[in-house]
PDB file of C-alpha atoms in Angstrom:
ATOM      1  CA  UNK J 593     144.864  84.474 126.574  1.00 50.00           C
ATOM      2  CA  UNK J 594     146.536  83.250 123.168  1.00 53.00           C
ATOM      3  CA  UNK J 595     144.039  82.664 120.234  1.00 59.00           C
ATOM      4  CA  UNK J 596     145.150  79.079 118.883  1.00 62.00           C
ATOM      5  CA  UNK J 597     143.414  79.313 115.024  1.00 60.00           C
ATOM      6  CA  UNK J 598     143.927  75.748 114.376  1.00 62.00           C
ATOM      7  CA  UNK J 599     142.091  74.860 117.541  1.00 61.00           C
ATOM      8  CA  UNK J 600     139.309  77.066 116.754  1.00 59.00           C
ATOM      9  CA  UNK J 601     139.242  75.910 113.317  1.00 66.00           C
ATOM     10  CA  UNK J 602     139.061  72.539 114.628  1.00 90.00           C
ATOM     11  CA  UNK J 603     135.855  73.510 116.595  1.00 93.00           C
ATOM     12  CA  UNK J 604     134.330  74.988 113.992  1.00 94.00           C
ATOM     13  CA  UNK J 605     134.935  72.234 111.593  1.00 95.00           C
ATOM     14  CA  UNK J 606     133.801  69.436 114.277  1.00 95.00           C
ATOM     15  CA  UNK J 607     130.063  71.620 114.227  1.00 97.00           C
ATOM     16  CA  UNK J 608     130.422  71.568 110.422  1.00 97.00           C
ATOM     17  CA  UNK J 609     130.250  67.735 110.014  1.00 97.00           C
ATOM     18  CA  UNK J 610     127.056  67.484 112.014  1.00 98.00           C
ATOM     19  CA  UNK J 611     125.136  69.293 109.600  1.00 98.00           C
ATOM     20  CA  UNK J 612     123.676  66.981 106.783  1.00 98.00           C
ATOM     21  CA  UNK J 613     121.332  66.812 103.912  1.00 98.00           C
ATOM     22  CA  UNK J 614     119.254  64.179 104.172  1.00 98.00           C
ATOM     23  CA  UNK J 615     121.034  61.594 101.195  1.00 98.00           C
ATOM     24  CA  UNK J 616     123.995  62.102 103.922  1.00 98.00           C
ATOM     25  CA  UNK J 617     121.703  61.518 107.146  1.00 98.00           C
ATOM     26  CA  UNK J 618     120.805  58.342 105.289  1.00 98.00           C
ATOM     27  CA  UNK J 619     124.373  56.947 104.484  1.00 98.00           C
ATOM     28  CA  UNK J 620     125.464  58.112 108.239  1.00 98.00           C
ATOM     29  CA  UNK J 621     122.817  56.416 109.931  1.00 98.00           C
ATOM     30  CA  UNK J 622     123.854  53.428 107.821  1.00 98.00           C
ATOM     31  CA  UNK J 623     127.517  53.188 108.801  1.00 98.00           C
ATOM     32  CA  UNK J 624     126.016  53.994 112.763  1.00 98.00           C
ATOM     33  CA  UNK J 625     124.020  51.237 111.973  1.00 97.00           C
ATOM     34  CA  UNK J 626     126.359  48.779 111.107  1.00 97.00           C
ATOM     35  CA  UNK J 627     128.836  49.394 113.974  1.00 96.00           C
ATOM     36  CA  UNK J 628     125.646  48.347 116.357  1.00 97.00           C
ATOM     37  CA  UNK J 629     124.949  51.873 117.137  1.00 98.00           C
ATOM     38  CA  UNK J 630     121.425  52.850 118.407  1.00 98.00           C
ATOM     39  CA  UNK J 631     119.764  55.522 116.449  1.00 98.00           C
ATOM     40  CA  UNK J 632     117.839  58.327 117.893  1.00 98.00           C
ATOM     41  CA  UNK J 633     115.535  60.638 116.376  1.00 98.00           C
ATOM     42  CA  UNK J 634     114.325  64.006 117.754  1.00 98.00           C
ATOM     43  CA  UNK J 635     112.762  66.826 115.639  1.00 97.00           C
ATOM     44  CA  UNK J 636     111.602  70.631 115.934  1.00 95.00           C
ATOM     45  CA  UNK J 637     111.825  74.249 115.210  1.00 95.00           C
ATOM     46  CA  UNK J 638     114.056  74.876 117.980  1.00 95.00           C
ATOM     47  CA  UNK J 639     113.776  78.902 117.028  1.00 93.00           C
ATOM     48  CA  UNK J 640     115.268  80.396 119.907  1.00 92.00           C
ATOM     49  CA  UNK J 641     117.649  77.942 122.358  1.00 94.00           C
ATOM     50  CA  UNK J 642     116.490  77.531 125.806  1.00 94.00           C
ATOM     51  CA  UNK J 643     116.812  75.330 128.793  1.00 94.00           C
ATOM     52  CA  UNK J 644     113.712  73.199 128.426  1.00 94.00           C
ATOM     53  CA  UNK J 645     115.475  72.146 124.423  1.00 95.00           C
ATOM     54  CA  UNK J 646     118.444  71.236 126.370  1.00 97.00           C
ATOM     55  CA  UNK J 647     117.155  69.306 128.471  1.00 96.00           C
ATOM     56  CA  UNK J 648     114.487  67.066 125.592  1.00 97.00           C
ATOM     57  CA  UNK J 649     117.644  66.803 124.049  1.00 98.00           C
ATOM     58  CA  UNK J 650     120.169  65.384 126.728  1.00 98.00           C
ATOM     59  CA  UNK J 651     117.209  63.027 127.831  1.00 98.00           C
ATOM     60  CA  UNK J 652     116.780  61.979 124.027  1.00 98.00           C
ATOM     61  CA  UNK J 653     120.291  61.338 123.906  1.00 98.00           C
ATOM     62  CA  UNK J 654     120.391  58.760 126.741  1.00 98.00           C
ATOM     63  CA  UNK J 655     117.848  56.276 124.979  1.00 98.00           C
ATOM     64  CA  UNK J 656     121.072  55.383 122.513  1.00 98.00           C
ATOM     65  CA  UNK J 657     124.483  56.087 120.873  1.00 98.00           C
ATOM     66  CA  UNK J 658     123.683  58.938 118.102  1.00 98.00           C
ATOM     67  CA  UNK J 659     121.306  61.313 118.084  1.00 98.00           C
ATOM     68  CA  UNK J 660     119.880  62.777 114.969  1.00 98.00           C
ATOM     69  CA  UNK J 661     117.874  66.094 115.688  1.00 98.00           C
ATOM     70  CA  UNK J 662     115.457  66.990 112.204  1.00 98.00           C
ATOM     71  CA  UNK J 663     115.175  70.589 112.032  1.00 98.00           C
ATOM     72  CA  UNK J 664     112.370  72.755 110.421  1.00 97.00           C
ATOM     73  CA  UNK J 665     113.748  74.927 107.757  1.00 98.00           C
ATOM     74  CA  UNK J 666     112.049  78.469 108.130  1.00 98.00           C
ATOM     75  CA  UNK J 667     109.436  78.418 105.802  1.00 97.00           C
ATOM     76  CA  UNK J 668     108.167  75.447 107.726  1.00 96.00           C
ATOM     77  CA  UNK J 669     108.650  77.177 110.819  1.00 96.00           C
ATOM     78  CA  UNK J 670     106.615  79.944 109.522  1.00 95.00           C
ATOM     79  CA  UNK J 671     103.710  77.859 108.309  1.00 95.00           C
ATOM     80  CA  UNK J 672     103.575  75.977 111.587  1.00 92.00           C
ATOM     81  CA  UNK J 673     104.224  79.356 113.675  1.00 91.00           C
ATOM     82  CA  UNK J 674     103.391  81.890 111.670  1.00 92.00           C
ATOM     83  CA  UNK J 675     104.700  84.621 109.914  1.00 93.00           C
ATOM     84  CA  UNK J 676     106.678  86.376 112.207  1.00 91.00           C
ATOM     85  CA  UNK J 677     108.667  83.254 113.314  1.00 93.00           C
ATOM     86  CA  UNK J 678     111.116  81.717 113.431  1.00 95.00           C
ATOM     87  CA  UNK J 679     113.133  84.546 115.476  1.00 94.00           C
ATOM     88  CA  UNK J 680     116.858  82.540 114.246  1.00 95.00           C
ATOM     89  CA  UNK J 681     117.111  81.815 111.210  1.00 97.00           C
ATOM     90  CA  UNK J 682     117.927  78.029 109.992  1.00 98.00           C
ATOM     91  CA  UNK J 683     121.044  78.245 109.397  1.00 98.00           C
ATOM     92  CA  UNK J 684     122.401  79.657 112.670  1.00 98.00           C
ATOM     93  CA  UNK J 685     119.629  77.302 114.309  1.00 98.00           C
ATOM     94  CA  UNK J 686     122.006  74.345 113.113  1.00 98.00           C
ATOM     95  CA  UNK J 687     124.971  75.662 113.623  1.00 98.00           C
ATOM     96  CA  UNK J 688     123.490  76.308 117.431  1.00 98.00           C
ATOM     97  CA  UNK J 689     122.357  72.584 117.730  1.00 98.00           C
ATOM     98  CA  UNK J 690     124.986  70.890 115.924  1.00 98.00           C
ATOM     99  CA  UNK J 691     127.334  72.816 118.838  1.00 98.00           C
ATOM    100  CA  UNK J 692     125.868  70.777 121.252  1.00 98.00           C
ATOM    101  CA  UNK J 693     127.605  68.120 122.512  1.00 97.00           C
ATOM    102  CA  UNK J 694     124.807  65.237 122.764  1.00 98.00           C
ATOM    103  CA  UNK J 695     123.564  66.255 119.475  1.00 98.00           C
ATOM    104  CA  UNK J 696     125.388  63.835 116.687  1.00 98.00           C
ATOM    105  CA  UNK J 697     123.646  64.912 113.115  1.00 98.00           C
ATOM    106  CA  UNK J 698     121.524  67.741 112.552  1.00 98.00           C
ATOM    107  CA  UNK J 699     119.100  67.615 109.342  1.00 98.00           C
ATOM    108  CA  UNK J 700     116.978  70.294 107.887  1.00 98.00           C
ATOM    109  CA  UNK J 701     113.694  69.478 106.352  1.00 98.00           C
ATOM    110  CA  UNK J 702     110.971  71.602 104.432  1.00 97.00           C
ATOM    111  CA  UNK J 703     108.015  69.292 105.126  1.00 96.00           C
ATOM    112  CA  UNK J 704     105.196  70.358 107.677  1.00 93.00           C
ATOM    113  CA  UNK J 705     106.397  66.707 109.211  1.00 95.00           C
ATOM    114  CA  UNK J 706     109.483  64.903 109.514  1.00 97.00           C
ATOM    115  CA  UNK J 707     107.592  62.108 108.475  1.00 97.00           C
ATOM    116  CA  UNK J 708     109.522  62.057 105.352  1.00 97.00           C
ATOM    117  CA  UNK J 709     113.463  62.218 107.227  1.00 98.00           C
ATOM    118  CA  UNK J 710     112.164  59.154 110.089  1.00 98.00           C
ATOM    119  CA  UNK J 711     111.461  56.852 107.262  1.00 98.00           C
ATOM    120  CA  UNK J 712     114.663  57.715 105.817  1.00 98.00           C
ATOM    121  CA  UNK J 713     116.723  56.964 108.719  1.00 98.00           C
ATOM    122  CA  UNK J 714     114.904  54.258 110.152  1.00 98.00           C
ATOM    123  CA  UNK J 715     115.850  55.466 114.024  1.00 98.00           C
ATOM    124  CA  UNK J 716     115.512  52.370 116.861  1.00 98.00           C
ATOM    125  CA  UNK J 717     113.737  55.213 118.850  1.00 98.00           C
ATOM    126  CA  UNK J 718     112.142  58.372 117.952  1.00 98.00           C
ATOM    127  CA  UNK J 719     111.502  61.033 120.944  1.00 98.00           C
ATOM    128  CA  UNK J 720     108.873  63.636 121.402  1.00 95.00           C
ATOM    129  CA  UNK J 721     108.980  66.249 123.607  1.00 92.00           C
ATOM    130  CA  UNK J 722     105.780  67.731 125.331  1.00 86.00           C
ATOM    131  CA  UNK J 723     102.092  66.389 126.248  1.00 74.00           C
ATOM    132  CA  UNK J 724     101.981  64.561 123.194  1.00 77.00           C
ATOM    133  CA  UNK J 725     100.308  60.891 122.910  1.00 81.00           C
ATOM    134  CA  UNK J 726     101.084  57.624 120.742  1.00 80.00           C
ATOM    135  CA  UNK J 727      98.607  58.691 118.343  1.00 84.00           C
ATOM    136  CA  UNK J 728      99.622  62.210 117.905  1.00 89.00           C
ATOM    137  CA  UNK J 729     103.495  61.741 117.649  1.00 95.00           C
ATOM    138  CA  UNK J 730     104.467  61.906 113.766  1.00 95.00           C
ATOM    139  CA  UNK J 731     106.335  58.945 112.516  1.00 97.00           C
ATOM    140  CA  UNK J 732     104.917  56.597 115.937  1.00 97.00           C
ATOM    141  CA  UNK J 733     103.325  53.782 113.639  1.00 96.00           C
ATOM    142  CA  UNK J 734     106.083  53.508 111.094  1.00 98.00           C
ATOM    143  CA  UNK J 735     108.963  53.066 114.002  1.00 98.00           C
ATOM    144  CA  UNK J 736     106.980  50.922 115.622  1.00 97.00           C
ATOM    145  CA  UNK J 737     106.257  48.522 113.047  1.00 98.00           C
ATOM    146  CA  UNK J 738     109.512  47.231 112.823  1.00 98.00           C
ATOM    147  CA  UNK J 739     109.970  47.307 116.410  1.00 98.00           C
ATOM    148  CA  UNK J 740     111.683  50.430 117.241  1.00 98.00           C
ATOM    149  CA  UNK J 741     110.764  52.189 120.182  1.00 98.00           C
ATOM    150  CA  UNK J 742     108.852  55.892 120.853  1.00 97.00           C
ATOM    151  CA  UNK J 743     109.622  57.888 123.970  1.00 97.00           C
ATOM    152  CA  UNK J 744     107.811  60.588 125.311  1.00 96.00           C
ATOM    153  CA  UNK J 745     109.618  63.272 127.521  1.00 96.00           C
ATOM    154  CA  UNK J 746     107.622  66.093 129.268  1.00 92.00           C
ATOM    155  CA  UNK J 747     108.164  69.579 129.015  1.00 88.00           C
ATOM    156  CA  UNK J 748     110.433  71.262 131.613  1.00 87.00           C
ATOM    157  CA  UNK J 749     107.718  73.929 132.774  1.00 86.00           C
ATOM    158  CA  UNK J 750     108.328  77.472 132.838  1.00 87.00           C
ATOM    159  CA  UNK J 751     110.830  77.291 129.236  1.00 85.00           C
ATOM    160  CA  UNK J 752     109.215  77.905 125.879  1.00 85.00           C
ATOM    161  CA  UNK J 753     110.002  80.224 123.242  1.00 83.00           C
ATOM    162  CA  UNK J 754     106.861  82.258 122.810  1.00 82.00           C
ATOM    163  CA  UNK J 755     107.181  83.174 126.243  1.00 86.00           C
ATOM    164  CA  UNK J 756     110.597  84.312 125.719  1.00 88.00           C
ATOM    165  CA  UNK J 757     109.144  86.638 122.918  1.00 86.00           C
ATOM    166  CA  UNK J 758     106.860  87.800 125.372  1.00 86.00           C
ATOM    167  CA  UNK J 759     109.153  88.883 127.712  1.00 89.00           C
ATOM    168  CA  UNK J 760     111.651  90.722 125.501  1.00 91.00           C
ATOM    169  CA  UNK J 761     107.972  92.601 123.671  1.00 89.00           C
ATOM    170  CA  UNK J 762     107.223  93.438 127.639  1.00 89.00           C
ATOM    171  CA  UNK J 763     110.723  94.918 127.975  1.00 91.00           C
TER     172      UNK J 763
END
């Protein structure tokens, strides 16, 4: 098999421009925007990849055109999870979901809530993963108060991170 670096370069550089700070998020979400584009907004920790992230995010990624995925720097990850999380660290986290090929723009944020990034971006829908309801989901009122939408998507069971930790500790 030949090695082809400008094709691998070109990956590379394709994962590269999904990863944004949030003054970036904002002006890419406006040109989206303007082309008619439906904005969707997903968030988490997303420490170690599994199948049950996967599939939130290909479902999040059918309610529109772009899908913007908020990511939890580690020290939030350790405040929400503790100390000995997150397992990846944040970079390699977006490098791993900016990979993904339904995932459009990947955002870090420090906050305990991406409260902060929705009202930024404005999405037309903002997804949740999990048994969460309406008036648990961060972010719920603001989208819907000028009429953007708020999807709920349960949990594919038997996929979650801690118990991927537990099973490599029972190793």
């Amino acid at each position: 098999m030949s090695h082809h670096p400008q094709l691998i370069e070109h990956k590379i550089q394709w994962i590269e421009n999904k990863l944004f700070n949030k003054a970036q998020l904002i002006a890419y979400c406006n040109t989206k925007r303007l082309t008619g584009e439906k904005i969707v907004f997903t968030n988490g920790c997303f420490d170690i990849l599994h199948r049950g992230h996967l599939d939130l995010l290909a479902r999040a990624a059918d309610f529109g055109n772009v899908l913007v995925v908020g990511l939890n720097t580690d020290h939030s990850v350790q405040r929400l999870k503790g100390p000995q999380r997150p397992i990846t660290k944040e970079q390699d986290r977006a490098f791993q979901m900016a990979s993904l090929l339904c995932v459009n723009a990947v955002c870090l944020f420090d906050e305990d809530t991406p409260i902060e990034l929705i009202k930024a971006i404005q999405p037309d829908v903002l997804v949740k993963g999990g048994d969460y309801n309406m008036q648990k989901i961060v972010g719920a009122d603001f989208v819907n108060s000028y009429g953007g939408k708020v999807e709920i998507i349960p949990f594919l069971p038997g996929y979650s991170t801690t118990s991927i930790i537990a099973n490599i500790k029972n190793l």
